[in-house]
CSV table of C-alpha atoms in Angstrom, one decimal:
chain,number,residue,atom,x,y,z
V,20,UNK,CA,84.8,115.2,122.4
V,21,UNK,CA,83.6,113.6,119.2
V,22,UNK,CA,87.1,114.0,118.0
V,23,UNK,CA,88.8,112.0,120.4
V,24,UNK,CA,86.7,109.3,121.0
V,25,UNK,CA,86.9,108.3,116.9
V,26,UNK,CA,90.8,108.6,117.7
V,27,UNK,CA,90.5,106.4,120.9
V,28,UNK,CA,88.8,103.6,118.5
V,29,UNK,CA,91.1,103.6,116.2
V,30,UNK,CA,93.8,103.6,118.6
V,31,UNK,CA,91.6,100.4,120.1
V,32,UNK,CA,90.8,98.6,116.5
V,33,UNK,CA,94.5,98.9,115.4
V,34,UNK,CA,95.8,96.3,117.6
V,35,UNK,CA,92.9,94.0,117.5
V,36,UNK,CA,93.7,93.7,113.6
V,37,UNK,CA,97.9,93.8,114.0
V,38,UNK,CA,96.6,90.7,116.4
V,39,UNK,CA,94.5,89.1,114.6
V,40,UNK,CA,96.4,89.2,111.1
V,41,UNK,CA,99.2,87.6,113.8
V,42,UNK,CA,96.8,85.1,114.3
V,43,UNK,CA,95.5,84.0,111.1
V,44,UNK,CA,99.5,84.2,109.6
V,45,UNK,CA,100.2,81.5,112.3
V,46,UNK,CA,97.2,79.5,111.7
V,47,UNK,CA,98.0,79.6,107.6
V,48,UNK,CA,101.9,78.0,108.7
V,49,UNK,CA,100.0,75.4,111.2
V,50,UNK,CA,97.8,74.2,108.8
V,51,UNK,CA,100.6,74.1,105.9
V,52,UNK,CA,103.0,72.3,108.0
V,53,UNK,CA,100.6,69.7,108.9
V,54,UNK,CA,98.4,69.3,106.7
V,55,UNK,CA,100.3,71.1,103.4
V,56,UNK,CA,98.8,71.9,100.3
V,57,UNK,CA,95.2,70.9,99.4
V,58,UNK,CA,94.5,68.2,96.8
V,59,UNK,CA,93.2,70.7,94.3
V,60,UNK,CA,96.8,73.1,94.4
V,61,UNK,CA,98.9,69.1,94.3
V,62,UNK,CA,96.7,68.6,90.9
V,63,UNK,CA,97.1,71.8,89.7
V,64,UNK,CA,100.7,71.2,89.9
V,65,UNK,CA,100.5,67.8,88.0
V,66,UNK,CA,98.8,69.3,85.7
V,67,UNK,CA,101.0,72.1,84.6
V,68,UNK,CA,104.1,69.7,84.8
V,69,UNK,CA,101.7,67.5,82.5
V,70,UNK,CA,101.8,70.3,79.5
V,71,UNK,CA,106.0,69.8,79.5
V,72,UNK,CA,105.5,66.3,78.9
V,73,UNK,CA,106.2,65.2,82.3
V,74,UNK,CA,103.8,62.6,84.0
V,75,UNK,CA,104.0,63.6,87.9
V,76,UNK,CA,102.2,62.4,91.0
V,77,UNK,CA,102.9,64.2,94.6
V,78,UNK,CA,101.3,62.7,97.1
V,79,UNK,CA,101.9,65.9,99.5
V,80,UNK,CA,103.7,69.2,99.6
V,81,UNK,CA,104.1,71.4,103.2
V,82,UNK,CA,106.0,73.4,104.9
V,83,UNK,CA,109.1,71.7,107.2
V,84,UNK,CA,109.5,74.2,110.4
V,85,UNK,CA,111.9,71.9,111.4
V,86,UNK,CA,114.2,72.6,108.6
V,87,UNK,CA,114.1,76.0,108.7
V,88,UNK,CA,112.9,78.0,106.1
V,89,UNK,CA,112.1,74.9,103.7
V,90,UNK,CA,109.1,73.0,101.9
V,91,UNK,CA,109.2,69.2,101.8
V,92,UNK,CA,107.1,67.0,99.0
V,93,UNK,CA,106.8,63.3,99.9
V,94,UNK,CA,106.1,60.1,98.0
V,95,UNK,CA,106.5,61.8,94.9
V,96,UNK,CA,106.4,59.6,91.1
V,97,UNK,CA,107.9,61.4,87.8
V,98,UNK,CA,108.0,59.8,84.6
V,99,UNK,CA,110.1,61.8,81.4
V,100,UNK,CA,109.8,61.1,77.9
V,101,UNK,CA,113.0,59.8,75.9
V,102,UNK,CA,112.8,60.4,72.4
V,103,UNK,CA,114.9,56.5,71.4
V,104,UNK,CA,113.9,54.7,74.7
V,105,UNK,CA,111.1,54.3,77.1
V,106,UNK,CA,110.6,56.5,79.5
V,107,UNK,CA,112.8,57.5,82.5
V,108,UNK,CA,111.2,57.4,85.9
V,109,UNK,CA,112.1,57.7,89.2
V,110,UNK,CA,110.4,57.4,92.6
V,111,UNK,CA,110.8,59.9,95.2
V,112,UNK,CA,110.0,59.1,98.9
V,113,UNK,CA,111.0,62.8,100.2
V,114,UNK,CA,111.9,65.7,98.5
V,115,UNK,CA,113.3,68.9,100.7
V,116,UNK,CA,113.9,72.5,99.3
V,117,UNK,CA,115.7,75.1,102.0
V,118,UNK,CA,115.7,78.9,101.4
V,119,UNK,CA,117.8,82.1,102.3
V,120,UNK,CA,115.5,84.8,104.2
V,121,UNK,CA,117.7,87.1,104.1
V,122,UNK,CA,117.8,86.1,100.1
V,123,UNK,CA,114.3,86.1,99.9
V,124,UNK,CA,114.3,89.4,101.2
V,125,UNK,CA,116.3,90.9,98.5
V,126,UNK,CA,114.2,89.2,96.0
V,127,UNK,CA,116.2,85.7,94.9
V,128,UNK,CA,114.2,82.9,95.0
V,129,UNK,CA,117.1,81.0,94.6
V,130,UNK,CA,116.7,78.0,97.2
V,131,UNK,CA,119.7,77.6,99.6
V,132,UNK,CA,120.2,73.5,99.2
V,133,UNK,CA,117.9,70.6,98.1
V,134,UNK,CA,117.8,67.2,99.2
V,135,UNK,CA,116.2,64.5,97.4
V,136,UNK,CA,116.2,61.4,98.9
V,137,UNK,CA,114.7,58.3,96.3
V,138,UNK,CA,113.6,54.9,96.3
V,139,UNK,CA,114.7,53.8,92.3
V,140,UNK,CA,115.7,55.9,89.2
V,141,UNK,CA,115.1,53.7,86.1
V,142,UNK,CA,116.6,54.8,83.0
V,143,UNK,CA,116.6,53.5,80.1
V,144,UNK,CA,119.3,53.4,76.7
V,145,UNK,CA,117.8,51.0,74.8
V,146,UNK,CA,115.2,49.1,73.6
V,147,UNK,CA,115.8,45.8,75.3
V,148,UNK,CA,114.2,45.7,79.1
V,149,UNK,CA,118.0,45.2,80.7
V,150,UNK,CA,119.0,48.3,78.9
V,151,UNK,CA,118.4,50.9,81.8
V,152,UNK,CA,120.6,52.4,84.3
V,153,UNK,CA,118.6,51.4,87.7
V,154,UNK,CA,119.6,53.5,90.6
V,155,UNK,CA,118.3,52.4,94.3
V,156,UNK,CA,118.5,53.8,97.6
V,157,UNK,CA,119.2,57.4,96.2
V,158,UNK,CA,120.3,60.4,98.4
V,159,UNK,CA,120.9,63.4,96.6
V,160,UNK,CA,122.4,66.8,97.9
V,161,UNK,CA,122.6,69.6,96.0
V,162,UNK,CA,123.8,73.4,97.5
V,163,UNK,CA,123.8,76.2,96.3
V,164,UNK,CA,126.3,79.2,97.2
V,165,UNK,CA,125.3,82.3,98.5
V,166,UNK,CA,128.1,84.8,96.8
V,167,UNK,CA,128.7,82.8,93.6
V,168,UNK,CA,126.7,80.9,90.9
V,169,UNK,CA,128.8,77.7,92.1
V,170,UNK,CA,126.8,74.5,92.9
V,171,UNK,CA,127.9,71.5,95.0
V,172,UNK,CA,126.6,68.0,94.3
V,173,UNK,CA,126.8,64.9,96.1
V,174,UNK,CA,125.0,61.7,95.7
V,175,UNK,CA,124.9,58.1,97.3
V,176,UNK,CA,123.2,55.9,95.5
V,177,UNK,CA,123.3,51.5,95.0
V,178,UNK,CA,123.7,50.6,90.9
V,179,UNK,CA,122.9,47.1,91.6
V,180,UNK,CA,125.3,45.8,94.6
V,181,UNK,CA,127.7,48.4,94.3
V,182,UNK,CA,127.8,51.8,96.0
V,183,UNK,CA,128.2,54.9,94.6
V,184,UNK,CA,129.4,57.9,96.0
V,185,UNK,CA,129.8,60.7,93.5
V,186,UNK,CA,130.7,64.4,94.8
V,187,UNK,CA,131.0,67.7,92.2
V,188,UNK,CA,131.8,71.3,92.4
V,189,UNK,CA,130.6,73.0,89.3
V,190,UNK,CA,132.1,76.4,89.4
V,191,UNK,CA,130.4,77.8,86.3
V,192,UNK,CA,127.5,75.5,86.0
V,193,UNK,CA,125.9,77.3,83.0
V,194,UNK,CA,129.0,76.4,81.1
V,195,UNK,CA,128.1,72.3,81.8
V,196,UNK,CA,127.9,70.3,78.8
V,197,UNK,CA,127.3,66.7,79.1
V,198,UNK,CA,128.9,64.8,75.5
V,199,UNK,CA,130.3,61.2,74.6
V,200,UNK,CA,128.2,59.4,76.8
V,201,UNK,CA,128.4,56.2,76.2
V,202,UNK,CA,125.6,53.7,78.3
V,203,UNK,CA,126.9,50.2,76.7
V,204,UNK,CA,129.6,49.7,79.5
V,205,UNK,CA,128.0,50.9,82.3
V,206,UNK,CA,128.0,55.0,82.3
V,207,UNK,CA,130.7,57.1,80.8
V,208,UNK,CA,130.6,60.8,80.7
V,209,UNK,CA,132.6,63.6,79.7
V,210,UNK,CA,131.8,66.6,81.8
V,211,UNK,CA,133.5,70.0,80.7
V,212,UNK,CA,134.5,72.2,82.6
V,213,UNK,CA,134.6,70.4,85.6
V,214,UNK,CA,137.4,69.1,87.6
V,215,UNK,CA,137.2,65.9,89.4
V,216,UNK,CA,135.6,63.9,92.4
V,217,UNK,CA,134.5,60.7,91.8
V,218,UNK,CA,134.8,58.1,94.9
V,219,UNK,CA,134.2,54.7,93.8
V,220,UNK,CA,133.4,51.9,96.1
V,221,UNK,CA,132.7,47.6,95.6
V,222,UNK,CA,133.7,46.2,92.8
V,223,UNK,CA,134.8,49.0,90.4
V,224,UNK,CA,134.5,52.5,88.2
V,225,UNK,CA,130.5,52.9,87.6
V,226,UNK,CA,130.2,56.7,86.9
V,227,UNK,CA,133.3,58.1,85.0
V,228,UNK,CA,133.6,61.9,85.5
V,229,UNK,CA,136.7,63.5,83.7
């Protein structure tokens, strides 16, 4: 008798903790999509990016149901040392990182696409204060394929009262190397391997991608 009352309590306790491990799971991804990360873990962050060399400030970090499987940072400030010029910031108003489950599953960590969308990227070539390449209203997508190490860029951005519309396909983007770049006359780069896509609209050629 003994016997199967101990097994009809465990029988009993075994769904009150599959229910309420359900429970707390869903009230850890309420409370991270609403309210995100505490302040301590956003410092924490700072911090470590503050031993590279890189001066950040996140306002918040949480989790974006809405986007799927994704984490979105907001009102986010980076500043990165230049060795010859002052230092290059930009301002980030949102900041969204989507995943793969069924990548996740399998162990990559790899995210699935990003999307950074940005008030002003400042930076600067030289030492006089009109020597920066100042980039406003930016909207950058980045994705990243599933089968292949390929990466698709594209980015819309305003360099002064132009637009710019840039779009890239970097097959083998571990073979990149950016050379001859040349900030005097606007922005000239030499991008190798990569094959075309630059869209240019307004008054002329800003970003030169051959």
């Amino acid at each position: 008798m003994a016997g199967k009352l101990s097994i009809r309590r465990v029988g009993n306790f075994l769904p009150s903790m599959c229910l309420a491990g359900g429970l707390l799971v869903i009230a850890v991804i309420t409370y991270l999509s609403t309210v995100g990360l505490p302040d301590c873990a956003l410092r924490y962050i700072e911090a470590e990016a503050a031993r590279y060399g890189v001066q950040a400030h996140i306002d918040s970090i949480c989790l974006a149901p809405k986007s799927g499987l994704a984490v979105k940072a907001t009102n986010v400030s980076i500043e990165l040392p230049q060795k010859e010029a002052a230092p290059a910031t930009v301002d980030i108003r949102k900041a969204l990182v989507s995943f793969n489950l069924s990548q996740l599953l399998v162990g990559d960590l790899r995210p699935h696409n990003v999307r950074v969308m940005g008030r002003e990227l400042n930076l600067p070539y030289g030492e006089r204060e009109e020597d920066k390449l100042a980039l406003k209203d930016i909207d950058l997508h980045t994705g990243f394929s599933r089968r292949s190490k390929g990466i698709s860029i594209t980015l819309k951005s305003k360099l002064q009262h132009v637009e710019l519309d840039v779009r890239l396909l970097l097959n083998q983007p571990e073979k990149v190397q950016l050379r001859n770049v040349d900030c005097t006359n606007w922005f000239t780069g030499s991008i190798n391997p990569l094959c075309p896509m630059a869209h240019q609209k307004g008054n002329g050629a800003l970003l030169v991608i051959f």
